[in-house]
């Protein structure tokens, strides 16, 4: 403190920077937003889905912080980083380093596990290299991603300015990868009838692998490699067939061009089977599912490790056995490990594993593939890295951290957010759950509506102030749903017998059909295992999961839902031209920007500049295409319409198009009436993407709809609309099964199946089956207690 001449103390100049100041933010739908966010406090951003929360928090504050940090790196390093444009904002003041903990699924790399993603495996490998018996080598000897290499020849070493040469014979560099499955844990076998049709020749299209057309370069490569093009594959010699399928890479020259020939299965192994199945394009995934069978590797029994790595043990257990244990059990096993030479390492690993339990992920195992984690699990796994961090005075940005959490687990998550704040950090949270809004020091409510109807600050202040305010969030903050007076009776049941996927314990349960059935239970109790292992895949079952929508910045709701197809045909029919003219990705695209609407200018080491295309003024189509009209509107004007307006436009008059109207009705049904048809998918929030997926899959011919947490990303006010949609689905003769933690959905159910009582091996059993009223009356489970408090409140 400094003292003035009058004796009054004044704060130090450095202590006066206590707010993050945002002035004139216009990113996406924000309308000149100006806010002051207190530092070293917990601020929650609320508002209906699509109101602009993510645009303000992620697209403006976090994006500018990251951009400025990236600029501090050398030009060389920046060349490997994404170029971030400056957000559309007038002033951003008082920023600190932003650490984003979002809902993005962890990488779909099949070699990535919970252990490799959190450094737990690294510590375990060091532990085994120090005290494992027998000692087999350095930490890499226990890494399933590192193969064992044997080298012979001359080894050169630089020492003191001179070079030393040593002749080595069979020098072994020990890795832990199982040589049979290459560290994948499974081996594959090909069904050759799905690879080629032996009655046809190569030039007649014998190969059935996606992308292998003989019209282009593949035809030239195969003939250049000496394979007979006009002989049926059935008549190939053994040598020719071996070359076609298993030929190793070899350089060949075709038409004066140097190319590489590889056998079909050699190429498929590299290009398709090294990827995660879920990350593939649908047609490639269908081919792999049809042509390849995956079986557990017989050499390593799915552990991914070599015999040497599995032979080394600590207290009777090898590294694979420890990685397969439930994390909470592994933490207990470590507590009994008394090895003074590695005590600091054990303490660090212990702390890491305890963090998993604290955050409600103690039911996972370290060998769980990272790509199989849900969005909520992935977000909490990322949080673990930051809990023990020594960093302070940074800004942590969370995107709905309570996703996938039972009401019982939310209190634990709140505690972690408060812990991060109390270390002296600024914590910004985008959230809809009242339990998390309640712990905020400061609340910023955006709205009043969604899309073009949002983007303004409706309220700033305390939680009590929000509760008393005349805002949508304020009105709904204390919402409670009464139990239904009467519930529907099941028309029949879907029998599940002996379900044992993951942690399920030989579960027998009858899922009622013709009603709204809700599956509940704490995170990790076995809900998704029951559905994915025993319900999904049956005939007539449509599953709408939390998987991300894949689409580029050229994709929009019209292209994703198939809505653009009938619209293009309607335009083509009325104007007597080709439908391809009305696609910005095809013949009708503006030649200057190739239908993107914007021009990207690369400025070398500086950020790429994005500017609206001057020729089409952002409309993405050629001027001649915009002269064609349907019902008085051109294609660009139609794509700029919100769903609600388009619904009326395609429902009557000259523009009446029943096929388009049907798709628009479904989009309006799921609460996306405010979205414009041409809005890029990359600008949609998490909740909007899931509802877009629901609208698309509602068109599938299914009798049973399984929804995985449809309230994700939904504001309290929107949950009511979702319940109406679920009711309409049931009333139309469909059966709806919902995996859900939201008490309003539980209270609205006709039947509840509660799994538990805990997570991991403490769960996996049905602890309650019956109506919501019986669950509340009995209060025999954690869900029953929380639902009773919610309804009673």
CSV table of C-alpha atoms in Angstrom, one decimal, residues 43-245:
chain,number,residue,atom,x,y,z
A,43,UNK,CA,-18.4,-15.9,-13.2
A,44,UNK,CA,-21.2,-18.0,-14.7
A,45,UNK,CA,-22.6,-17.1,-18.1
A,46,UNK,CA,-26.3,-18.0,-18.6
A,47,UNK,CA,-28.9,-17.7,-21.2
A,48,UNK,CA,-30.9,-19.8,-23.6
A,49,UNK,CA,-29.1,-22.1,-26.1
A,50,UNK,CA,-27.8,-20.0,-28.9
A,51,UNK,CA,-28.0,-16.7,-27.0
A,52,UNK,CA,-24.3,-15.9,-27.5
A,53,UNK,CA,-22.6,-17.2,-24.3
A,54,UNK,CA,-20.0,-19.2,-26.2
A,55,UNK,CA,-19.4,-16.4,-28.7
A,56,UNK,CA,-18.6,-14.1,-25.8
A,57,UNK,CA,-16.6,-16.5,-23.6
A,58,UNK,CA,-14.9,-18.7,-26.1
A,59,UNK,CA,-15.1,-16.8,-29.4
A,60,UNK,CA,-14.0,-13.4,-27.9
A,61,UNK,CA,-12.3,-13.5,-24.5
A,62,UNK,CA,-10.5,-16.9,-24.7
A,63,UNK,CA,-9.8,-16.6,-28.4
A,64,UNK,CA,-8.0,-13.2,-28.0
A,65,UNK,CA,-6.0,-14.5,-25.0
A,66,UNK,CA,-4.8,-17.5,-27.0
A,67,UNK,CA,-4.0,-15.4,-30.1
A,68,UNK,CA,-1.9,-12.9,-28.1
A,69,UNK,CA,0.0,-15.8,-26.4
A,70,UNK,CA,0.7,-17.4,-29.8
A,71,UNK,CA,2.2,-14.2,-31.0
A,72,UNK,CA,4.9,-14.4,-28.3
A,73,UNK,CA,6.3,-17.6,-29.8
A,74,UNK,CA,9.1,-17.5,-32.5
A,75,UNK,CA,8.1,-17.2,-36.1
A,76,UNK,CA,9.3,-20.7,-36.7
A,77,UNK,CA,7.0,-22.1,-33.9
A,78,UNK,CA,4.0,-20.0,-35.1
A,79,UNK,CA,4.3,-21.6,-38.5
A,80,UNK,CA,3.1,-24.9,-36.9
A,81,UNK,CA,0.2,-23.3,-35.0
A,82,UNK,CA,-3.3,-22.4,-36.3
A,83,UNK,CA,-3.6,-18.8,-37.4
A,84,UNK,CA,-6.2,-17.1,-35.2
A,85,UNK,CA,-7.9,-14.0,-36.4
A,86,UNK,CA,-8.6,-11.2,-34.0
A,87,UNK,CA,-12.2,-11.4,-32.6
A,88,UNK,CA,-14.6,-8.7,-33.8
A,89,UNK,CA,-14.4,-6.5,-30.6
A,90,UNK,CA,-13.5,-2.8,-30.0
A,91,UNK,CA,-11.6,-3.2,-26.7
A,92,UNK,CA,-10.4,-6.2,-24.6
A,93,UNK,CA,-8.6,-5.1,-21.5
A,94,UNK,CA,-7.1,-7.0,-18.5
A,95,UNK,CA,-6.8,-10.4,-20.2
A,96,UNK,CA,-4.8,-13.1,-18.5
A,97,UNK,CA,-3.6,-16.5,-19.9
A,98,UNK,CA,-6.7,-18.5,-20.8
A,99,UNK,CA,-6.9,-22.3,-20.3
A,100,UNK,CA,-9.9,-23.8,-22.2
A,101,UNK,CA,-11.4,-26.9,-20.8
A,102,UNK,CA,-14.1,-27.8,-23.3
A,103,UNK,CA,-16.5,-30.6,-24.2
A,104,UNK,CA,-14.5,-31.8,-27.3
A,105,UNK,CA,-14.1,-35.5,-27.3
A,106,UNK,CA,-10.5,-36.6,-26.8
A,107,UNK,CA,-8.6,-37.6,-29.9
A,108,UNK,CA,-10.0,-40.6,-31.7
A,109,UNK,CA,-6.5,-42.1,-32.0
A,110,UNK,CA,-6.9,-45.8,-31.2
A,111,UNK,CA,-3.5,-45.7,-29.4
A,112,UNK,CA,-4.6,-43.1,-26.9
A,113,UNK,CA,-5.9,-44.3,-23.5
A,114,UNK,CA,-6.9,-42.6,-20.3
A,115,UNK,CA,-3.4,-43.4,-19.0
A,116,UNK,CA,-1.5,-42.0,-21.9
A,117,UNK,CA,-3.7,-38.9,-22.0
A,118,UNK,CA,-3.0,-38.0,-18.3
A,119,UNK,CA,0.7,-38.9,-17.8
A,120,UNK,CA,-0.4,-41.8,-15.4
A,121,UNK,CA,1.1,-44.3,-17.8
A,122,UNK,CA,4.4,-42.4,-18.0
A,123,UNK,CA,4.7,-42.5,-14.2
A,124,UNK,CA,3.8,-46.2,-14.1
A,125,UNK,CA,6.4,-47.0,-16.8
A,126,UNK,CA,9.1,-45.2,-14.8
A,127,UNK,CA,8.0,-47.1,-11.7
A,128,UNK,CA,8.4,-50.4,-13.4
A,129,UNK,CA,11.7,-49.5,-15.0
A,130,UNK,CA,13.1,-48.7,-11.4
A,131,UNK,CA,11.6,-51.5,-9.2
A,132,UNK,CA,10.0,-54.0,-11.5
A,133,UNK,CA,11.4,-57.6,-11.2
A,134,UNK,CA,12.9,-58.8,-13.3
A,135,UNK,CA,14.4,-55.6,-14.6
A,136,UNK,CA,14.0,-55.5,-18.4
A,137,UNK,CA,15.0,-52.0,-19.4
A,138,UNK,CA,14.2,-48.3,-19.4
A,139,UNK,CA,10.6,-46.8,-19.3
A,140,UNK,CA,10.2,-47.3,-23.1
A,141,UNK,CA,10.4,-51.1,-22.4
A,142,UNK,CA,6.8,-50.8,-20.9
A,143,UNK,CA,5.4,-48.5,-23.7
A,144,UNK,CA,2.9,-50.2,-26.0
A,145,UNK,CA,3.5,-47.5,-28.6
A,146,UNK,CA,7.3,-48.2,-28.9
A,147,UNK,CA,8.5,-51.3,-30.8
A,148,UNK,CA,11.6,-53.2,-29.9
A,149,UNK,CA,14.4,-52.5,-32.4
A,150,UNK,CA,17.5,-54.5,-33.1
A,151,UNK,CA,20.4,-52.8,-34.9
A,152,UNK,CA,23.7,-54.0,-36.3
A,153,UNK,CA,26.4,-51.9,-38.0
A,154,UNK,CA,28.6,-48.9,-37.3
A,155,UNK,CA,27.6,-46.6,-34.5
A,156,UNK,CA,29.1,-43.1,-34.6
A,157,UNK,CA,29.4,-40.9,-31.5
A,158,UNK,CA,30.7,-37.3,-31.3
A,159,UNK,CA,32.9,-36.8,-28.3
A,160,UNK,CA,34.9,-33.7,-27.6
A,161,UNK,CA,35.0,-32.6,-31.2
A,162,UNK,CA,36.1,-36.0,-32.5
A,163,UNK,CA,34.1,-38.9,-33.9
A,164,UNK,CA,34.2,-42.4,-32.3
A,165,UNK,CA,33.1,-45.4,-34.3
A,166,UNK,CA,31.9,-48.6,-32.7
A,167,UNK,CA,30.8,-51.7,-34.5
A,168,UNK,CA,27.6,-53.2,-32.9
A,169,UNK,CA,26.0,-56.5,-33.5
A,170,UNK,CA,22.3,-57.0,-32.6
A,171,UNK,CA,22.1,-54.0,-30.3
A,172,UNK,CA,18.6,-54.2,-28.7
A,173,UNK,CA,16.6,-51.0,-28.1
A,174,UNK,CA,13.8,-52.4,-25.9
A,175,UNK,CA,10.2,-51.2,-26.5
A,176,UNK,CA,7.0,-52.6,-25.0
A,177,UNK,CA,4.9,-53.0,-28.1
A,178,UNK,CA,3.4,-56.4,-28.8
A,179,UNK,CA,4.9,-57.3,-32.2
A,180,UNK,CA,1.8,-59.3,-33.3
A,181,UNK,CA,-0.8,-56.6,-33.0
A,182,UNK,CA,1.6,-53.6,-33.1
A,183,UNK,CA,0.3,-52.3,-29.8
A,184,UNK,CA,-3.4,-52.1,-30.8
A,185,UNK,CA,-4.6,-55.0,-28.6
A,186,UNK,CA,-6.5,-56.6,-31.4
A,187,UNK,CA,-5.7,-58.3,-34.7
A,188,UNK,CA,-7.8,-58.2,-37.8
A,189,UNK,CA,-8.8,-60.7,-40.4
A,190,UNK,CA,-10.2,-59.8,-43.8
A,191,UNK,CA,-13.2,-61.3,-45.5
A,192,UNK,CA,-11.8,-61.4,-49.0
A,193,UNK,CA,-15.2,-61.6,-50.6
A,194,UNK,CA,-15.8,-58.1,-49.4
A,195,UNK,CA,-12.4,-57.0,-50.8
A,196,UNK,CA,-12.8,-58.2,-54.4
A,197,UNK,CA,-15.3,-60.0,-56.7
A,198,UNK,CA,-13.3,-62.8,-58.2
A,199,UNK,CA,-15.6,-63.2,-61.2
A,200,UNK,CA,-14.6,-59.8,-62.5
A,201,UNK,CA,-11.3,-58.4,-63.8
A,202,UNK,CA,-9.6,-55.3,-62.3
A,203,UNK,CA,-10.7,-53.2,-65.3
A,204,UNK,CA,-14.3,-54.4,-64.8
A,205,UNK,CA,-14.2,-53.1,-61.1
A,206,UNK,CA,-13.3,-56.3,-59.2
A,207,UNK,CA,-12.1,-54.3,-56.2
A,208,UNK,CA,-14.9,-53.4,-53.8
A,209,UNK,CA,-12.8,-51.2,-51.5
A,210,UNK,CA,-14.0,-47.5,-51.4
A,211,UNK,CA,-12.0,-45.2,-53.6
A,212,UNK,CA,-10.4,-48.0,-55.8
A,213,UNK,CA,-11.7,-46.9,-59.2
A,214,UNK,CA,-9.8,-48.2,-62.2
A,215,UNK,CA,-10.8,-45.1,-64.3
A,216,UNK,CA,-8.2,-42.8,-62.7
A,217,UNK,CA,-4.6,-43.2,-61.4
A,218,UNK,CA,-5.3,-46.6,-59.7
A,219,UNK,CA,-5.9,-48.2,-63.0
A,220,UNK,CA,-2.5,-47.0,-64.3
A,221,UNK,CA,-0.7,-47.9,-61.1
A,222,UNK,CA,-2.0,-51.5,-61.1
A,223,UNK,CA,-1.2,-52.0,-64.8
A,224,UNK,CA,2.2,-50.3,-64.3
A,225,UNK,CA,2.9,-52.8,-61.5
A,226,UNK,CA,2.5,-55.7,-63.9
A,227,UNK,CA,-0.9,-56.9,-62.8
A,228,UNK,CA,-3.2,-58.4,-65.5
A,229,UNK,CA,-6.1,-55.9,-65.9
A,230,UNK,CA,-8.4,-58.0,-68.1
A,231,UNK,CA,-8.2,-61.4,-66.4
A,232,UNK,CA,-10.8,-62.3,-63.7
A,233,UNK,CA,-9.2,-62.3,-60.3
A,234,UNK,CA,-10.2,-66.0,-59.9
A,235,UNK,CA,-7.7,-66.8,-62.7
A,236,UNK,CA,-4.7,-64.9,-61.1
A,237,UNK,CA,-1.7,-67.0,-60.2
A,238,UNK,CA,-0.9,-67.3,-56.5
A,239,UNK,CA,2.0,-64.8,-57.0
A,240,UNK,CA,-0.2,-62.3,-58.8
A,241,UNK,CA,-2.9,-62.5,-56.1
A,242,UNK,CA,-0.3,-62.1,-53.4
A,243,UNK,CA,1.0,-59.0,-55.1
A,244,UNK,CA,-2.5,-57.6,-55.6
A,245,UNK,CA,-3.4,-58.1,-51.9
